[in-house]
Amino acid sequence: MSLSPTATFLIVLAIGILAGLIFDRFAGHNWFKRQITGAMPSMVTSALVGVAGSFIGFHVAESLKLAAGAALVGAVVGAAAVLFGWRTVR
């Protein structure tokens, strides 16, 4: 099964956004700190970092000549890895 480049782009973009939002929800600041600082900038930043990670993971999987499904799994793994690294550094 081969996806068109546009569909692949949109799927990888959605994976990154969802990974970032899920990460921000469960691994981000606690509830009280969100109320004080505001949650929106943190959510947007997490989503953007997730998108960057998903594209990195996707392209690494593509460069290893993995199948289309495995490349999408690579996008999920890449988003998780970059988000975890970003949280560790931040």
Short mmCIF file of N, CA and C in Angstrom, two decimals:
data_model
loop_
_atom_site.label_atom_id
_atom_site.label_comp_id
_atom_site.label_asym_id
_atom_site.label_seq_id
_atom_site.Cartn_x
_atom_site.Cartn_y
_atom_site.Cartn_z
N MET A 1 0.84 -1.17 0.00
CA MET A 1 0.00 0.00 0.00
C MET A 1 0.89 1.24 0.00
N SER A 2 0.67 2.11 -0.94
CA SER A 2 1.45 3.33 -1.05
C SER A 2 0.51 4.53 -0.99
N LEU A 3 0.82 5.47 -0.13
CA LEU A 3 0.02 6.67 0.01
C LEU A 3 0.59 7.77 -0.87
N SER A 4 -0.29 8.68 -1.27
CA SER A 4 0.18 9.82 -2.04
C SER A 4 1.02 10.73 -1.13
N PRO A 5 1.91 11.52 -1.70
CA PRO A 5 2.73 12.41 -0.87
C PRO A 5 1.89 13.39 -0.03
N THR A 6 0.79 13.86 -0.56
CA THR A 6 -0.06 14.78 0.19
C THR A 6 -0.69 14.09 1.39
N ALA A 7 -1.21 12.88 1.18
CA ALA A 7 -1.81 12.13 2.28
C ALA A 7 -0.77 11.78 3.33
N THR A 8 0.42 11.40 2.90
CA THR A 8 1.49 11.08 3.84
C THR A 8 1.86 12.31 4.66
N PHE A 9 1.99 13.45 4.01
CA PHE A 9 2.31 14.70 4.71
C PHE A 9 1.26 15.01 5.77
N LEU A 10 0.00 14.91 5.41
CA LEU A 10 -1.08 15.23 6.35
C LEU A 10 -1.14 14.24 7.51
N ILE A 11 -0.88 12.97 7.24
CA ILE A 11 -0.89 11.96 8.29
C ILE A 11 0.26 12.19 9.26
N VAL A 12 1.45 12.45 8.74
CA VAL A 12 2.61 12.70 9.60
C VAL A 12 2.40 13.99 10.39
N LEU A 13 1.81 15.00 9.79
CA LEU A 13 1.50 16.24 10.49
C LEU A 13 0.51 15.98 11.62
N ALA A 14 -0.52 15.21 11.36
CA ALA A 14 -1.52 14.89 12.38
C ALA A 14 -0.91 14.06 13.51
N ILE A 15 -0.03 13.13 13.16
CA ILE A 15 0.64 12.33 14.19
C ILE A 15 1.44 13.24 15.12
N GLY A 16 2.17 14.18 14.55
CA GLY A 16 2.98 15.09 15.36
C GLY A 16 2.14 15.98 16.26
N ILE A 17 1.07 16.51 15.72
CA ILE A 17 0.20 17.38 16.52
C ILE A 17 -0.44 16.59 17.66
N LEU A 18 -0.97 15.42 17.35
CA LEU A 18 -1.60 14.60 18.39
C LEU A 18 -0.59 14.16 19.44
N ALA A 19 0.59 13.77 19.02
CA ALA A 19 1.61 13.36 19.98
C ALA A 19 1.98 14.52 20.89
N GLY A 20 2.12 15.72 20.33
CA GLY A 20 2.44 16.89 21.14
C GLY A 20 1.35 17.24 22.13
N LEU A 21 0.10 17.17 21.69
CA LEU A 21 -1.01 17.50 22.59
C LEU A 21 -1.18 16.46 23.68
N ILE A 22 -1.02 15.19 23.32
CA ILE A 22 -1.11 14.13 24.33
C ILE A 22 0.04 14.26 25.32
N PHE A 23 1.22 14.52 24.82
CA PHE A 23 2.39 14.71 25.69
C PHE A 23 2.16 15.87 26.65
N ASP A 24 1.65 16.98 26.14
CA ASP A 24 1.42 18.15 26.98
C ASP A 24 0.37 17.85 28.04
N ARG A 25 -0.61 17.06 27.69
CA ARG A 25 -1.68 16.74 28.63
C ARG A 25 -1.19 15.86 29.77
N PHE A 26 -0.40 14.85 29.45
CA PHE A 26 -0.01 13.88 30.46
C PHE A 26 1.37 14.09 31.05
N ALA A 27 2.28 14.71 30.34
CA ALA A 27 3.64 14.87 30.84
C ALA A 27 4.04 16.33 30.98
N GLY A 28 3.11 17.22 30.75
CA GLY A 28 3.43 18.64 30.83
C GLY A 28 3.37 19.15 32.27
N HIS A 29 3.16 20.42 32.42
CA HIS A 29 3.07 21.04 33.73
C HIS A 29 1.87 20.51 34.49
N ASN A 30 1.90 20.65 35.79
CA ASN A 30 0.75 20.21 36.56
C ASN A 30 -0.39 21.20 36.41
N TRP A 31 -1.54 20.85 36.93
CA TRP A 31 -2.74 21.65 36.74
C TRP A 31 -2.58 23.06 37.29
N PHE A 32 -2.02 23.19 38.49
CA PHE A 32 -1.90 24.50 39.12
C PHE A 32 -0.99 25.43 38.32
N LYS A 33 0.11 24.90 37.83
CA LYS A 33 1.03 25.72 37.05
C LYS A 33 0.39 26.16 35.73
N ARG A 34 -0.44 25.30 35.14
CA ARG A 34 -1.15 25.67 33.91
C ARG A 34 -2.11 26.82 34.17
N GLN A 35 -2.75 26.83 35.34
CA GLN A 35 -3.70 27.89 35.66
C GLN A 35 -2.98 29.23 35.82
N ILE A 36 -1.77 29.20 36.33
CA ILE A 36 -1.02 30.44 36.56
C ILE A 36 -0.39 30.94 35.26
N THR A 37 0.28 30.06 34.52
CA THR A 37 1.02 30.49 33.34
C THR A 37 0.20 30.47 32.08
N GLY A 38 -0.89 29.77 32.06
CA GLY A 38 -1.69 29.63 30.85
C GLY A 38 -1.24 28.42 30.06
N ALA A 39 -2.19 27.67 29.54
CA ALA A 39 -1.86 26.40 28.89
C ALA A 39 -1.61 26.55 27.40
N MET A 40 -2.11 27.61 26.78
CA MET A 40 -2.05 27.68 25.33
C MET A 40 -0.63 27.73 24.76
N PRO A 41 0.27 28.57 25.25
CA PRO A 41 1.61 28.56 24.66
C PRO A 41 2.31 27.22 24.82
N SER A 42 2.12 26.56 25.93
CA SER A 42 2.73 25.26 26.14
C SER A 42 2.16 24.22 25.18
N MET A 43 0.87 24.25 24.94
CA MET A 43 0.24 23.30 24.02
C MET A 43 0.73 23.51 22.60
N VAL A 44 0.81 24.75 22.17
CA VAL A 44 1.26 25.04 20.81
C VAL A 44 2.72 24.61 20.63
N THR A 45 3.54 24.91 21.62
CA THR A 45 4.95 24.53 21.54
C THR A 45 5.10 23.01 21.51
N SER A 46 4.36 22.32 22.35
CA SER A 46 4.42 20.85 22.36
C SER A 46 3.96 20.28 21.03
N ALA A 47 2.93 20.85 20.44
CA ALA A 47 2.44 20.37 19.15
C ALA A 47 3.49 20.59 18.06
N LEU A 48 4.15 21.74 18.08
CA LEU A 48 5.18 22.01 17.07
C LEU A 48 6.39 21.11 17.24
N VAL A 49 6.79 20.86 18.48
CA VAL A 49 7.91 19.96 18.73
C VAL A 49 7.52 18.54 18.31
N GLY A 50 6.28 18.15 18.55
CA GLY A 50 5.80 16.84 18.11
C GLY A 50 5.81 16.70 16.60
N VAL A 51 5.44 17.76 15.89
CA VAL A 51 5.47 17.74 14.43
C VAL A 51 6.91 17.59 13.94
N ALA A 52 7.82 18.32 14.54
CA ALA A 52 9.23 18.21 14.14
C ALA A 52 9.73 16.79 14.36
N GLY A 53 9.40 16.21 15.50
CA GLY A 53 9.83 14.85 15.80
C GLY A 53 9.21 13.82 14.88
N SER A 54 7.95 14.02 14.52
CA SER A 54 7.30 13.06 13.63
C SER A 54 7.91 13.09 12.24
N PHE A 55 8.28 14.27 11.76
CA PHE A 55 8.92 14.34 10.46
C PHE A 55 10.33 13.75 10.50
N ILE A 56 11.04 13.97 11.60
CA ILE A 56 12.37 13.36 11.74
C ILE A 56 12.25 11.85 11.74
N GLY A 57 11.34 11.32 12.57
CA GLY A 57 11.16 9.87 12.65
C GLY A 57 10.71 9.26 11.33
N PHE A 58 9.82 9.95 10.64
CA PHE A 58 9.33 9.46 9.35
C PHE A 58 10.46 9.39 8.33
N HIS A 59 11.26 10.44 8.27
CA HIS A 59 12.33 10.47 7.27
C HIS A 59 13.47 9.51 7.61
N VAL A 60 13.71 9.28 8.89
CA VAL A 60 14.70 8.27 9.26
C VAL A 60 14.20 6.89 8.84
N ALA A 61 12.93 6.61 9.08
CA ALA A 61 12.37 5.32 8.67
C ALA A 61 12.36 5.17 7.15
N GLU A 62 12.07 6.24 6.45
CA GLU A 62 12.10 6.21 4.98
C GLU A 62 13.51 5.99 4.47
N SER A 63 14.50 6.60 5.11
CA SER A 63 15.88 6.43 4.65
C SER A 63 16.39 5.01 4.92
N LEU A 64 15.78 4.32 5.89
CA LEU A 64 16.11 2.92 6.15
C LEU A 64 15.34 1.97 5.23
N LYS A 65 14.57 2.53 4.30
CA LYS A 65 13.79 1.77 3.31
C LYS A 65 12.75 0.87 3.97
N LEU A 66 12.09 1.37 5.02
CA LEU A 66 11.03 0.61 5.66
C LEU A 66 9.73 0.80 4.90
N ALA A 67 8.77 -0.07 5.13
CA ALA A 67 7.48 0.02 4.45
C ALA A 67 6.72 1.27 4.92
N ALA A 68 5.65 1.59 4.20
CA ALA A 68 4.89 2.81 4.51
C ALA A 68 4.32 2.76 5.93
N GLY A 69 3.79 1.62 6.33
CA GLY A 69 3.25 1.49 7.68
C GLY A 69 4.32 1.62 8.74
N ALA A 70 5.48 1.05 8.49
CA ALA A 70 6.58 1.14 9.44
C ALA A 70 7.12 2.57 9.50
N ALA A 71 7.06 3.29 8.39
CA ALA A 71 7.50 4.68 8.38
C ALA A 71 6.56 5.54 9.23
N LEU A 72 5.28 5.22 9.23
CA LEU A 72 4.34 5.96 10.08
C LEU A 72 4.57 5.63 11.56
N VAL A 73 4.92 4.39 11.84
CA VAL A 73 5.29 4.03 13.21
C VAL A 73 6.57 4.77 13.59
N GLY A 74 7.47 4.91 12.64
CA GLY A 74 8.69 5.69 12.88
C GLY A 74 8.36 7.14 13.21
N ALA A 75 7.29 7.67 12.60
CA ALA A 75 6.87 9.04 12.90
C ALA A 75 6.39 9.14 14.34
N VAL A 76 5.68 8.14 14.81
CA VAL A 76 5.21 8.15 16.20
C VAL A 76 6.40 8.04 17.16
N VAL A 77 7.31 7.14 16.86
CA VAL A 77 8.49 6.95 17.71
C VAL A 77 9.36 8.21 17.69
N GLY A 78 9.52 8.81 16.53
CA GLY A 78 10.31 10.04 16.44
C GLY A 78 9.69 11.18 17.23
N ALA A 79 8.37 11.32 17.14
CA ALA A 79 7.70 12.38 17.90
C ALA A 79 7.86 12.15 19.39
N ALA A 80 7.70 10.90 19.83
CA ALA A 80 7.85 10.61 21.25
C ALA A 80 9.28 10.86 21.72
N ALA A 81 10.25 10.47 20.92
CA ALA A 81 11.65 10.65 21.31
C ALA A 81 12.03 12.12 21.40
N VAL A 82 11.61 12.90 20.42
CA VAL A 82 11.95 14.33 20.43
C VAL A 82 11.22 15.05 21.56
N LEU A 83 9.96 14.70 21.80
CA LEU A 83 9.22 15.32 22.90
C LEU A 83 9.85 14.97 24.25
N PHE A 84 10.26 13.72 24.40
CA PHE A 84 10.90 13.33 25.66
C PHE A 84 12.23 14.06 25.84
N GLY A 85 13.01 14.15 24.78
CA GLY A 85 14.27 14.87 24.85
C GLY A 85 14.07 16.35 25.12
N TRP A 86 13.06 16.92 24.51
CA TRP A 86 12.76 18.34 24.70
C TRP A 86 12.34 18.60 26.15
N ARG A 87 11.55 17.70 26.70
CA ARG A 87 11.12 17.84 28.09
C ARG A 87 12.31 17.72 29.03
N THR A 88 13.22 16.81 28.73
CA THR A 88 14.39 16.60 29.57
C THR A 88 15.28 17.84 29.57
N VAL A 89 15.47 18.44 28.43
CA VAL A 89 16.33 19.62 28.31
C VAL A 89 15.64 20.85 28.89
N ARG A 90 14.35 20.95 28.68
CA ARG A 90 13.59 22.10 29.13
C ARG A 90 13.56 22.08 30.62
#
